[in-house]
Coordinates of C-alpha atoms and ligand atoms in Angstrom, one line a residue:
M1 CA 15.8 -29.9 -13.9
A2 CA 14.2 -33.2 -14.9
E3 CA 12.9 -33.9 -11.4
D4 CA 11.4 -30.4 -11.0
N5 CA 9.7 -30.6 -14.4
L6 CA 8.2 -33.9 -13.3
K7 CA 6.9 -32.2 -10.1
V8 CA 5.6 -29.1 -12.0
S9 CA 3.6 -31.2 -14.5
N10 CA 2.0 -33.0 -11.7
H11 CA 1.3 -30.1 -9.4
F12 CA -1.8 -30.5 -7.2
I13 CA -4.1 -28.0 -8.9
R14 CA -3.7 -29.6 -12.3
T15 CA -4.4 -32.9 -10.7
R16 CA -7.4 -31.7 -9.0
I17 CA -8.8 -30.1 -12.1
K18 CA -8.1 -33.3 -14.1
E19 CA -10.1 -35.3 -11.4
D20 CA -12.9 -32.8 -11.6
L21 CA -13.0 -33.0 -15.5
A22 CA -13.1 -36.8 -15.1
K23 CA -16.3 -36.4 -13.0
A24 CA -18.2 -33.9 -15.0
S25 CA -18.1 -31.9 -18.1
F26 CA -17.6 -28.1 -17.6
T27 CA -15.4 -25.3 -18.8
V28 CA -12.4 -24.6 -16.6
T29 CA -12.9 -21.1 -15.8
T30 CA -10.3 -19.0 -13.6
R31 CA -9.7 -15.4 -12.8
F32 CA -6.8 -13.3 -11.8
P33 CA -8.3 -10.7 -9.4
P34 CA -5.7 -7.9 -8.5
E35 CA -6.6 -4.9 -6.5
P36 CA -5.8 -1.9 -8.5
N37 CA -4.0 -0.2 -5.6
G38 CA -0.3 -0.7 -6.9
Y39 CA 1.6 -2.1 -9.7
L40 CA 2.0 -5.8 -10.2
H41 CA 5.0 -7.6 -8.8
V42 CA 6.8 -10.8 -9.5
G43 CA 4.7 -12.5 -6.9
H44 CA 1.6 -11.6 -9.0
A45 CA 3.3 -13.2 -12.0
K46 CA 3.0 -16.6 -10.3
S47 CA -0.6 -16.2 -9.9
I48 CA -1.1 -14.8 -13.4
C49 CA 0.9 -17.7 -15.0
L50 CA -1.2 -20.2 -12.9
N51 CA -4.6 -18.8 -13.6
F52 CA -4.0 -18.0 -17.3
G53 CA -1.7 -21.1 -17.8
I54 CA -4.5 -23.5 -16.4
A55 CA -7.2 -22.1 -18.5
E56 CA -5.0 -22.4 -21.6
E57 CA -4.1 -25.8 -20.8
F58 CA -7.6 -27.1 -20.2
D59 CA -9.1 -25.1 -23.2
G60 CA -10.9 -22.9 -20.7
R61 CA -11.2 -19.2 -19.9
C62 CA -9.4 -16.8 -17.5
N63 CA -11.0 -13.3 -16.6
L64 CA -9.1 -10.5 -15.5
R65 CA -11.1 -9.0 -12.6
F66 CA -10.2 -6.0 -10.6
D67 CA -11.1 -6.3 -7.1
D68 CA -11.9 -2.6 -6.6
T69 CA -13.8 -2.5 -3.3
N70 CA -11.4 -0.2 -1.3
P71 CA -12.0 3.1 -3.2
E72 CA -9.5 5.2 -1.3
K73 CA -6.5 3.3 -2.7
E74 CA -7.5 2.4 -6.0
N75 CA -7.2 4.4 -9.3
D76 CA -7.3 4.1 -13.1
E77 CA -3.4 4.5 -13.4
F78 CA -3.1 1.2 -11.6
V79 CA -5.8 -0.5 -13.8
E80 CA -4.0 0.6 -16.9
A81 CA -0.6 -0.5 -15.5
I82 CA -1.9 -3.9 -14.6
K83 CA -3.6 -4.5 -17.9
R84 CA -0.4 -3.6 -19.7
D85 CA 1.6 -6.0 -17.5
V86 CA -0.7 -8.9 -17.9
S87 CA -0.6 -8.4 -21.7
W88 CA 3.1 -8.1 -21.8
L89 CA 3.4 -11.4 -19.9
G90 CA 1.8 -13.0 -22.9
Y91 CA -1.8 -13.6 -21.7
E92 CA -5.2 -12.6 -23.1
W93 CA -8.1 -12.4 -20.7
N94 CA -11.4 -13.7 -21.6
E95 CA -13.4 -10.8 -20.0
L96 CA -12.1 -7.7 -18.5
L97 CA -14.3 -7.2 -15.2
F98 CA -14.6 -5.1 -12.1
A99 CA -16.0 -6.3 -8.8
S100 CA -17.6 -2.8 -8.9
D101 CA -19.6 -3.9 -11.9
Y102 CA -21.4 -6.2 -9.4
F103 CA -22.1 -3.6 -6.8
E104 CA -25.9 -3.9 -7.4
Q105 CA -25.9 -7.5 -7.4
L106 CA -23.9 -7.8 -4.3
Y107 CA -26.3 -5.3 -2.7
A108 CA -29.4 -7.4 -3.7
Y109 CA -27.7 -10.6 -2.3
A110 CA -27.1 -8.7 1.0
E111 CA -30.8 -7.8 1.1
Q112 CA -31.5 -11.4 0.7
L113 CA -29.3 -12.4 3.6
I114 CA -31.1 -9.9 5.7
Q115 CA -34.5 -11.0 4.6
E116 CA -33.5 -14.6 5.4
G117 CA -32.2 -13.9 8.8
H118 CA -28.6 -14.3 7.9
A119 CA -27.4 -10.9 8.3
Y120 CA -27.9 -7.8 10.7
V121 CA -26.9 -4.3 11.1
C122 CA -24.7 -3.8 14.0
D123 CA -23.8 -0.5 15.8
L124 CA -20.8 -1.6 17.8
D125 CA -17.7 0.4 16.8
A126 CA -14.6 -1.2 15.5
E127 CA -13.0 -1.6 18.9
Q128 CA -16.0 -3.1 20.4
I129 CA -16.5 -5.5 17.5
R130 CA -12.9 -6.6 18.2
A131 CA -13.4 -7.0 21.9
Y132 CA -16.7 -9.1 21.3
R133 CA -14.9 -11.3 18.7
G134 CA -12.9 -13.3 21.4
T135 CA -9.5 -14.9 20.7
L136 CA -8.1 -18.1 19.4
T137 CA -8.7 -19.7 22.7
E138 CA -11.9 -18.0 23.8
P139 CA -15.2 -17.8 22.0
G140 CA -16.6 -14.6 21.1
Q141 CA -19.8 -12.9 22.5
D142 CA -23.0 -12.1 20.6
S143 CA -23.6 -8.5 19.6
P144 CA -26.4 -6.8 21.5
Y145 CA -27.8 -5.9 17.9
R146 CA -27.8 -9.5 16.6
E147 CA -31.5 -10.2 17.2
R148 CA -32.8 -7.1 15.4
S149 CA -35.6 -7.8 13.2
A150 CA -35.3 -8.3 9.4
K151 CA -37.6 -5.2 8.8
E152 CA -35.4 -3.0 11.0
N153 CA -32.2 -4.3 9.6
L154 CA -33.6 -3.7 6.1
D155 CA -34.5 -0.3 6.9
L156 CA -31.0 0.6 8.5
F157 CA -29.2 -1.1 5.6
R158 CA -31.1 1.0 3.0
R159 CA -30.3 4.1 5.0
M160 CA -26.7 3.1 5.1
R161 CA -26.7 2.8 1.4
D162 CA -28.5 6.3 0.9
G163 CA -25.6 7.9 3.0
E164 CA -27.6 8.8 6.1
F165 CA -24.9 7.8 8.6
K166 CA -21.5 8.6 9.5
E167 CA -18.5 6.2 8.7
G168 CA -18.3 3.6 11.6
E169 CA -21.8 4.1 12.8
H170 CA -23.2 0.8 11.5
V171 CA -21.9 -2.2 9.7
L172 CA -23.8 -5.1 8.1
R173 CA -22.6 -8.4 9.6
A174 CA -23.3 -12.0 8.7
K175 CA -25.1 -14.0 11.5
I176 CA -23.0 -17.2 11.7
D177 CA -21.4 -18.3 15.0
M178 CA -19.7 -16.2 17.6
A179 CA -18.2 -19.3 19.2
S180 CA -16.7 -20.8 15.9
P181 CA -13.2 -22.0 16.5
N182 CA -12.5 -20.2 13.1
I183 CA -12.5 -16.4 14.0
N184 CA -13.4 -15.6 10.4
M185 CA -16.8 -17.1 11.1
R186 CA -17.6 -15.1 14.1
D187 CA -20.2 -12.8 12.4
P188 CA -17.8 -11.1 9.8
T189 CA -18.6 -7.7 8.4
I190 CA -20.2 -7.8 5.1
Y191 CA -20.5 -4.0 4.4
R192 CA -19.1 -1.0 5.9
I193 CA -19.9 2.7 5.5
K194 CA -17.4 4.7 3.4
H195 CA -18.1 8.2 2.0
A196 CA -15.4 7.8 -0.5
H197 CA -15.1 8.5 -4.2
H198 CA -14.7 5.3 -6.2
H199 CA -12.6 5.5 -9.5
R200 CA -15.6 3.8 -11.5
T201 CA -18.8 4.4 -9.5
G202 CA -18.0 7.9 -8.5
D203 CA -20.0 9.0 -5.4
K204 CA -22.9 6.7 -5.9
W205 CA -22.2 4.4 -3.1
H206 CA -21.8 5.1 0.6
I207 CA -21.3 1.4 1.5
Y208 CA -18.7 -1.1 0.2
P209 CA -18.6 -4.8 0.5
M210 CA -15.7 -6.5 2.3
Y211 CA -13.3 -8.6 0.4
D212 CA -14.5 -12.0 1.6
Y213 CA -18.1 -11.3 0.7
A214 CA -17.4 -9.5 -2.7
H215 CA -14.9 -12.1 -3.8
C216 CA -16.9 -15.3 -3.6
V217 CA -20.0 -13.7 -5.0
S218 CA -18.0 -12.2 -7.8
D219 CA -16.6 -15.7 -8.5
A220 CA -19.9 -17.2 -8.5
I221 CA -21.4 -14.5 -10.7
E222 CA -18.7 -15.1 -13.4
G223 CA -19.2 -19.0 -13.2
I224 CA -15.5 -19.3 -12.1
S225 CA -14.9 -23.1 -11.6
H226 CA -11.6 -22.9 -9.7
S227 CA -10.9 -19.9 -7.6
L228 CA -7.1 -20.0 -6.9
C229 CA -5.7 -17.9 -4.2
T230 CA -2.8 -17.8 -1.8
L231 CA -2.5 -19.7 1.4
E232 CA -3.5 -16.9 3.7
F233 CA -7.1 -17.4 2.6
E234 CA -7.2 -21.2 3.6
D235 CA -9.0 -20.1 6.9
H236 CA -11.5 -18.0 5.0
R237 CA -12.6 -20.9 2.8
P238 CA -15.5 -21.9 5.2
L239 CA -16.8 -18.3 5.0
Y240 CA -16.5 -18.4 1.2
D241 CA -18.5 -21.6 1.2
W242 CA -21.0 -20.2 3.7
Y243 CA -21.8 -17.2 1.7
L244 CA -22.4 -19.2 -1.5
D245 CA -24.4 -22.0 0.3
T246 CA -26.5 -19.5 2.2
L247 CA -27.2 -17.5 -1.0
R248 CA -27.7 -20.4 -3.0
T249 CA -25.9 -18.8 -5.9
P250 CA -26.3 -20.5 -9.4
A251 CA -22.6 -21.4 -9.3
H252 CA -20.4 -22.6 -6.5
P253 CA -16.7 -22.2 -7.4
Q254 CA -14.0 -24.3 -5.6
Q255 CA -11.5 -22.2 -3.7
I256 CA -8.1 -23.8 -3.8
E257 CA -5.1 -22.2 -1.9
F258 CA -1.3 -22.3 -3.1
A259 CA 1.8 -20.8 -1.5
R260 CA 2.8 -17.4 -2.3
L261 CA 6.0 -16.6 -4.1
S262 CA 8.6 -15.1 -1.9
L263 CA 12.0 -14.4 -3.4
D264 CA 15.2 -13.5 -1.3
F265 CA 16.8 -10.3 -1.6
T266 CA 13.3 -8.9 -2.8
I267 CA 10.2 -7.4 -1.4
T268 CA 6.9 -8.7 -2.7
S269 CA 4.5 -6.6 -0.6
K270 CA 2.6 -3.7 -2.5
R271 CA 2.5 -1.7 0.7
K272 CA 6.4 -1.8 1.0
L273 CA 6.8 -1.2 -2.7
H274 CA 4.6 1.9 -2.3
Q275 CA 6.8 3.1 0.5
L276 CA 10.0 2.8 -1.8
V277 CA 8.4 4.8 -4.4
E278 CA 6.8 7.5 -2.1
E279 CA 9.9 8.0 -0.1
G280 CA 12.0 8.2 -3.2
H281 CA 14.3 5.3 -2.6
V282 CA 13.7 4.3 -6.2
D283 CA 12.9 6.1 -9.3
G284 CA 9.1 5.2 -9.6
W285 CA 7.3 1.8 -9.9
D286 CA 9.2 0.9 -13.0
D287 CA 12.7 1.6 -11.7
P288 CA 14.8 -1.2 -13.2
R289 CA 15.6 -2.3 -9.6
M290 CA 12.1 -2.8 -8.6
P291 CA 10.5 -6.4 -8.5
T292 CA 7.5 -5.0 -10.3
I293 CA 6.6 -6.5 -13.7
S294 CA 7.2 -2.9 -15.2
G295 CA 10.6 -2.6 -13.5
L296 CA 11.6 -6.0 -14.7
R297 CA 10.7 -5.2 -18.1
R298 CA 12.5 -2.0 -18.1
R299 CA 15.5 -3.9 -16.6
G300 CA 15.5 -6.2 -19.7
Y301 CA 13.6 -9.2 -18.5
S302 CA 11.7 -11.1 -21.1
A303 CA 8.2 -12.4 -20.5
A304 CA 9.3 -15.7 -21.4
A305 CA 12.0 -15.9 -18.7
I306 CA 9.5 -15.0 -16.2
R307 CA 7.0 -17.5 -17.4
D308 CA 9.7 -20.2 -17.4
F309 CA 10.7 -19.2 -13.8
C310 CA 7.0 -19.6 -12.6
E311 CA 6.8 -22.9 -14.2
R312 CA 10.0 -24.2 -12.7
I313 CA 9.2 -23.2 -9.2
G314 CA 5.9 -25.1 -9.4
I315 CA 3.0 -24.8 -7.3
T316 CA 2.8 -26.2 -3.8
K317 CA 1.1 -25.9 -0.5
K318 CA 4.2 -24.8 1.5
D319 CA 5.6 -21.3 1.9
A320 CA 9.3 -21.1 0.9
Q321 CA 11.8 -18.5 0.0
I322 CA 13.0 -19.1 -3.5
D323 CA 16.7 -18.1 -4.4
V324 CA 16.6 -15.1 -6.6
G325 CA 19.3 -16.9 -8.5
V326 CA 16.8 -19.1 -9.9
L327 CA 14.9 -16.2 -11.6
E328 CA 18.3 -14.7 -12.7
N329 CA 19.2 -18.0 -14.3
C330 CA 16.1 -18.4 -16.3
L331 CA 16.8 -14.9 -17.5
R332 CA 20.4 -15.8 -18.5
E333 CA 19.3 -18.9 -20.3
D334 CA 16.7 -16.9 -22.2
L335 CA 19.0 -14.1 -23.1
D336 CA 21.9 -16.3 -23.9
F337 CA 19.9 -17.9 -26.5
N338 CA 18.0 -15.0 -27.9
T339 CA 20.3 -11.9 -27.6
P340 CA 22.6 -10.7 -30.4
R341 CA 26.2 -10.1 -29.2
V342 CA 27.7 -6.5 -29.7
M343 CA 30.8 -4.6 -28.3
C344 CA 30.6 -1.9 -25.8
V345 CA 33.5 -0.7 -23.6
L346 CA 32.3 0.3 -20.3
N347 CA 35.5 2.0 -18.9
P348 CA 37.4 3.1 -22.0
L349 CA 41.2 3.3 -22.3
K350 CA 42.6 4.5 -25.6
V351 CA 44.9 2.3 -27.7
V352 CA 46.8 3.7 -30.7
I353 CA 47.9 1.0 -33.1
E354 CA 51.1 2.6 -34.5
N355 CA 51.7 0.5 -37.6
Y356 CA 48.0 0.9 -38.8
P357 CA 47.8 3.6 -41.6
E358 CA 46.6 6.9 -40.4
G359 CA 43.3 8.1 -41.6
E360 CA 42.2 4.8 -42.7
S361 CA 39.4 2.4 -41.6
E362 CA 37.9 -0.9 -42.6
Q363 CA 34.8 -2.9 -42.0
L364 CA 35.2 -6.4 -40.2
E365 CA 32.8 -9.0 -40.1
A366 CA 31.3 -10.1 -36.7
S367 CA 28.8 -12.8 -36.0
N368 CA 25.7 -11.9 -34.0
H369 CA 25.6 -15.1 -32.3
P370 CA 28.3 -17.7 -31.9
K371 CA 25.9 -20.6 -31.7
R372 CA 23.2 -19.5 -33.9
P373 CA 24.6 -18.6 -37.6
E374 CA 21.0 -17.9 -38.6
L375 CA 21.1 -14.7 -36.5
G376 CA 23.5 -13.4 -39.3
K377 CA 26.5 -11.1 -39.3
R378 CA 27.2 -7.3 -39.1
S379 CA 30.1 -5.0 -39.9
V380 CA 32.1 -3.4 -37.2
P381 CA 34.5 -0.5 -38.1
F382 CA 38.1 -0.7 -37.2
S383 CA 40.7 2.0 -37.3
R384 CA 44.2 3.0 -35.9
E385 CA 42.6 4.3 -32.6
I386 CA 40.4 2.1 -30.5
Y387 CA 39.2 1.8 -27.0
I388 CA 39.6 -1.2 -24.9
E389 CA 38.3 -1.9 -21.3
R390 CA 40.7 -0.2 -18.8
E391 CA 40.8 -3.5 -16.8
D392 CA 42.0 -5.5 -19.7
F393 CA 45.4 -3.9 -19.4
M394 CA 47.8 -4.5 -16.6
E395 CA 51.4 -3.4 -16.6
D396 CA 53.0 -5.8 -14.1
A397 CA 50.7 -8.7 -15.0
P398 CA 50.9 -12.2 -13.5
K399 CA 51.5 -15.1 -15.7
K400 CA 47.9 -16.1 -15.6
F401 CA 46.8 -12.6 -17.0
F402 CA 45.7 -13.3 -20.6
R403 CA 44.7 -9.8 -21.5
L404 CA 46.7 -7.0 -22.6
T405 CA 50.2 -6.3 -21.0
L406 CA 53.5 -5.1 -22.3
G407 CA 55.0 -7.5 -24.8
R408 CA 52.2 -10.1 -24.8
E409 CA 50.1 -10.7 -27.9
V410 CA 46.2 -10.9 -27.6
R411 CA 43.5 -11.0 -30.1
L412 CA 41.1 -8.1 -30.6
R413 CA 37.8 -9.8 -31.2
Y414 CA 36.9 -10.2 -34.9
A415 CA 39.9 -8.1 -35.7
Y416 CA 43.7 -8.6 -35.3
Y417 CA 46.5 -9.8 -33.0
V418 CA 48.1 -6.9 -31.2
T419 CA 51.0 -6.6 -29.0
C420 CA 51.4 -3.7 -26.5
T421 CA 54.6 -1.6 -26.9
E422 CA 54.2 1.2 -24.4
A423 CA 51.9 2.6 -21.7
I424 CA 51.8 6.3 -21.5
K425 CA 51.0 7.7 -18.0
D426 CA 50.1 11.0 -16.5
D427 CA 51.9 12.7 -13.5
Q428 CA 50.2 10.5 -11.1
G429 CA 51.2 7.4 -12.8
Q430 CA 47.9 6.5 -14.1
V431 CA 48.0 5.0 -17.7
T432 CA 46.3 7.3 -20.1
E433 CA 46.9 5.7 -23.3
L434 CA 48.6 2.6 -24.9
R435 CA 50.6 2.0 -27.8
C436 CA 50.4 -1.3 -29.8
R437 CA 51.4 -2.9 -33.1
Y438 CA 49.1 -5.2 -35.0
D439 CA 49.8 -8.0 -37.3
P440 CA 48.0 -7.3 -40.6
E441 CA 48.1 -11.0 -41.4
T442 CA 45.7 -11.9 -38.6
R443 CA 42.6 -10.2 -40.1
G444 CA 39.4 -11.6 -38.7
G445 CA 41.4 -12.7 -35.5
K446 CA 42.9 -15.8 -37.2
S447 CA 46.7 -16.3 -37.5
P448 CA 48.1 -17.7 -40.8
D449 CA 50.9 -19.6 -39.2
G450 CA 48.8 -21.3 -36.3
R451 CA 50.3 -19.0 -33.7
K452 CA 48.1 -19.2 -30.6
V453 CA 47.1 -16.3 -28.2
K454 CA 45.5 -17.0 -25.1
G455 CA 43.3 -14.0 -24.7
T456 CA 40.7 -12.2 -26.7
I457 CA 39.4 -8.7 -25.6
H458 CA 36.5 -6.6 -26.9
W459 CA 37.1 -3.1 -28.3
V460 CA 35.4 -0.2 -30.1
S461 CA 36.9 2.0 -32.9
A462 CA 37.5 5.6 -31.5
D463 CA 36.5 7.3 -34.7
H464 CA 33.2 5.5 -34.8
A465 CA 32.4 5.1 -31.2
L466 CA 28.9 5.8 -30.0
P467 CA 29.0 7.5 -26.5
V468 CA 26.5 5.8 -24.3
Q469 CA 25.5 5.9 -20.6
I470 CA 25.6 2.7 -18.7
N471 CA 23.5 1.9 -15.7
L472 CA 24.8 -1.0 -13.8
Y473 CA 22.1 -2.4 -11.5
D474 CA 22.6 -4.6 -8.7
R475 CA 20.2 -6.2 -6.2
L476 CA 18.1 -3.6 -4.3
F477 CA 18.7 -5.1 -1.0
H478 CA 21.8 -6.5 0.6
E479 CA 19.9 -8.6 3.1
S480 CA 18.4 -11.9 1.9
N481 CA 15.1 -11.4 3.6
P482 CA 14.5 -7.7 4.0
A483 CA 10.8 -8.2 4.7
A484 CA 11.7 -9.9 8.1
K485 CA 13.6 -6.9 9.3
E486 CA 12.0 -4.3 11.3
N487 CA 13.0 -1.6 9.1
F488 CA 13.5 -2.9 5.7
I489 CA 14.7 0.4 4.3
E490 CA 17.9 -0.1 6.1
C491 CA 18.6 -3.1 4.0
L492 CA 18.8 -1.1 0.9
N493 CA 21.9 -1.8 -1.0
P494 CA 23.7 1.5 -1.5
D495 CA 25.5 0.2 -4.6
S496 CA 22.3 -1.0 -6.4
L497 CA 23.0 1.6 -9.2
Q498 CA 26.3 2.6 -10.6
I499 CA 26.3 5.0 -13.5
L500 CA 29.0 5.0 -16.1
H501 CA 29.2 8.2 -18.2
N502 CA 32.1 7.6 -20.4
A503 CA 31.2 4.3 -22.0
V504 CA 31.5 3.8 -25.8
A505 CA 29.6 1.3 -28.0
E506 CA 30.0 0.1 -31.5
P507 CA 27.9 2.2 -33.8
S508 CA 25.2 -0.5 -34.6
L509 CA 23.7 0.3 -31.1
Q510 CA 22.6 3.8 -32.4
S511 CA 19.4 2.0 -33.6
A512 CA 18.9 -0.2 -30.5
K513 CA 15.2 -0.5 -29.5
T514 CA 14.1 -0.5 -25.9
A515 CA 12.6 -3.9 -26.0
T516 CA 15.6 -5.8 -27.5
G517 CA 18.3 -7.1 -25.2
Y518 CA 21.8 -7.6 -26.2
Q519 CA 24.8 -9.3 -24.8
F520 CA 27.6 -6.9 -24.6
E521 CA 30.5 -9.3 -25.1
R522 CA 32.2 -10.2 -21.9
T523 CA 30.4 -7.7 -19.7
G524 CA 26.7 -8.8 -19.4
Y525 CA 23.3 -8.5 -20.8
F526 CA 22.0 -5.1 -21.5
V527 CA 18.9 -3.3 -22.8
R528 CA 18.3 0.2 -24.0
D529 CA 16.3 2.3 -21.4
I530 CA 13.1 4.0 -22.2
S531 CA 14.8 7.3 -21.9
D532 CA 18.0 8.9 -23.0
S533 CA 20.6 10.5 -20.6
D534 CA 20.3 14.1 -19.7
D535 CA 22.9 15.0 -22.3
G536 CA 21.1 13.0 -25.1
K537 CA 23.0 9.8 -25.1
P538 CA 21.3 6.4 -25.4
V539 CA 21.2 4.8 -22.0
F540 CA 21.8 1.0 -21.5
N541 CA 20.6 -0.9 -18.4
R542 CA 22.5 -3.9 -17.2
T543 CA 19.8 -6.6 -17.1
V544 CA 22.0 -9.2 -15.5
T545 CA 25.7 -10.2 -15.4
L546 CA 27.0 -13.0 -17.5
R547 CA 27.4 -15.3 -14.5
D548 CA 26.0 -15.4 -10.9
T549 CA 28.6 -13.3 -9.0
W550 CA 26.5 -13.4 -5.8
A551 CA 26.7 -17.3 -5.7
K552 CA 30.5 -17.0 -5.6
L553 CA 30.5 -14.4 -2.9
N554 CA 28.3 -16.4 -0.7
K555 CA 30.4 -19.5 -0.9
Ligands
ATP601 P1 0.1 -7.5 -1.6 O1 0.2 -8.1 -0.3 O2 1.4 -7.3 -2.3 O3 -0.7 -6.2 -1.6 P2 -2.3 -8.8 -2.5 O4 -2.5 -10.2 -2.5 O5 -3.0 -8.0 -1.7 O6 -0.6 -8.5 -2.5 P3 -3.8 -8.5 -4.9 O7 -3.8 -7.3 -6.0 O8 -4.9 -8.7 -4.0 O9 -2.4 -8.3 -4.0 O10 -3.3 -9.8 -5.6 C1 -4.0 -10.3 -6.8 C2 -3.7 -11.8 -6.7 O11 -2.4 -12.1 -6.8 C3 -4.3 -12.5 -5.7 O12 -5.0 -13.6 -6.1 C4 -3.1 -12.9 -4.8 O13 -3.3 -14.0 -4.1 C5 -2.1 -13.0 -5.8 N1 -0.7 -12.6 -5.3 C6 -0.3 -11.6 -4.7 N2 1.0 -11.8 -4.3 C7 1.3 -13.0 -4.6 C8 2.6 -13.7 -4.4 N3 3.6 -13.2 -3.8 N4 2.5 -15.0 -4.9 C9 1.6 -15.6 -5.4 N5 0.4 -14.9 -5.7 C10 0.3 -13.7 -5.3
MG602 MG1 -5.3 -8.3 -1.7

C-alpha cells in the first residue's frame, strides 16, 4: 500500500492546487454538484471525498449545490436523501445551494449574451439542429436564424420566458462557431422551453438553462476556485471557459477533470439504478445490495471504510475498472478493528451435554475483541442444551476435520471441551441432534493438564437463544462488467440474497442497534437491519464475509 499512498498524496489535483496557491492567495473553494434525480452511489462518494477532502485539506470551503435544471426528473425526496448521505459520509457543506437559486441571474446573463450579439433564438427543431451540427469529420452549417437582430432575439427570448410558445418551438443558442472541430462549440443550446413544474420554483419558469451554461455560471457566482468534474466533461471545458470569458463574470473557476469510478460487479449509473428499483429487482434504493450510499449504509458499510477506499484508489486522468475486492477489503479492515465479536448460529443443530446438570446454567466470560482488551468483556449464558452450526458436525469426518465428530474433542468458544458421543437421526438419516459430554475442568476453554484440541467452534445456549433472521447478501451481479452488456438485467446474480429463518444468537444481540456492526465469530460481519422480520424477529444483514471468497473462486 505504501506505493499507493505515495501516489495518492501526490495526485495531480492536489499538486495543481498547491501550485496555484504558490502563485496567488485565495480560498480554495470547491462544490459537489449532484442532480437530485436519484440517490447517490459509490461513484459519487469519490467525487464527494475529493471535493470536500480538498477543501478540508487546504482550509477552504466546499458547497453542496443541487444541479436542478431538469425539472421533470427531480424532487425533494432525492434532495433529502443526498443531504443525508453527504452528512453520513462525514462532511459538512459550507453552503447548501441550488442552481435554481440562480435562475434570475442566469436569465439576466443570457440577456447580456443576446444584447452583445453572442446568442440568438433559433427556430430549428431538434432534428434539424442535429442535422445542421455536422459530424466529427464535417463542419456544421449556420442556422438560418443566426443573424437575427438583438432586438428580435430579446423579444422572442422574453416571450419564451413568459410561456408564449410550445416546447421545441424555439431555443436560445450561443453564437460561437459552427465549424469548430469541437462539436460542443457549434452554437450549443443555452435555454430550452419546458412547461414543467419545478420542485422549488414551481410553475414560474417556462424556460430552463442547459447544464453547460448553468454549471459554469453557478460556479462563477459562488466563487468556486476549482470546479472538479469527471472526464466526460473535458471536451466541454472550452465552452465552460467561453461562457465565463464572454460574460466577464467576476470569478473564473478552473475546471479540472478526473476519471470516474467504475467498480467491477457494480452498476454506477443512476439511470440503471432507477431501472433496478422501478422494475422491482431490488427492494428500493437502500436495498443492501445496491451500490447506493444508503444501500451500503444499510448493508453495514462504515463511512470510514468508504472514505478510506476513495483515498486508496486515488485520483487519475485514466478510466479504469476497480476491483470491488478493494472496497470490500477496506471494509474488512475497518470492521475487523472496530466491531465487537459475538456468537450467532446460522444453521442450528441441537447438542445435549449429557453430563451437564439439568435445569442449571452459568455465565461465562467472553472477550469482545481478541486484540483490543479495552473493548471489554461480556457474559454469555451456557446450559445443558446448546446449538452449534450444522456444518460444524460431520459423522464420517476426514482426519483434517477439526470440528465436531464422534469421539473427537473440540473446544466450545469461551466454554468447555466437549466430546461427541452420539448422533441422533430421523427416518431419512438426517442428523437431528447430538449428544456430547463435557469436561468441567476446562471451564473458559482452557485445559488444566495442557491437553490440546485442534478445533474451536461457536455455539448459543438453547434456553437463552435469541431467534433472529439472517439475510446473507452476495454481489448483485455475477458478471464483472454488467454495464457493458446489452441487457444488464440478465447479469443479476440469482443468489444475491439468501434468507435464514432459523438462526439463533446470543442474548446480548437483543439490544443491537442498526448502526453498529458485529463480527459474528467465524461467519462474517453483520449489522442489524432497519426493520424487523415479519414475525417480529431482529434481522441481521451480512455486511461482508470474513475473507474474500470470490478471489478464491476466480483463481
Ligand atoms: P449518473 O451518470 O449516475 O447519473 P451523474 O454524473 O449524472 O451520474 P450527478 O448527480 O450529475 O450524476 O453527479 C454529481 C457529481 O458526481 C458530478 O460532479 C459527477 O461528475 C460526479 N460523479 C458521478 N458519478 C461519478 C463516478 N462514477 N465517479 C466519480 N464521480 C462521479
Ligand atoms: Mg449529471
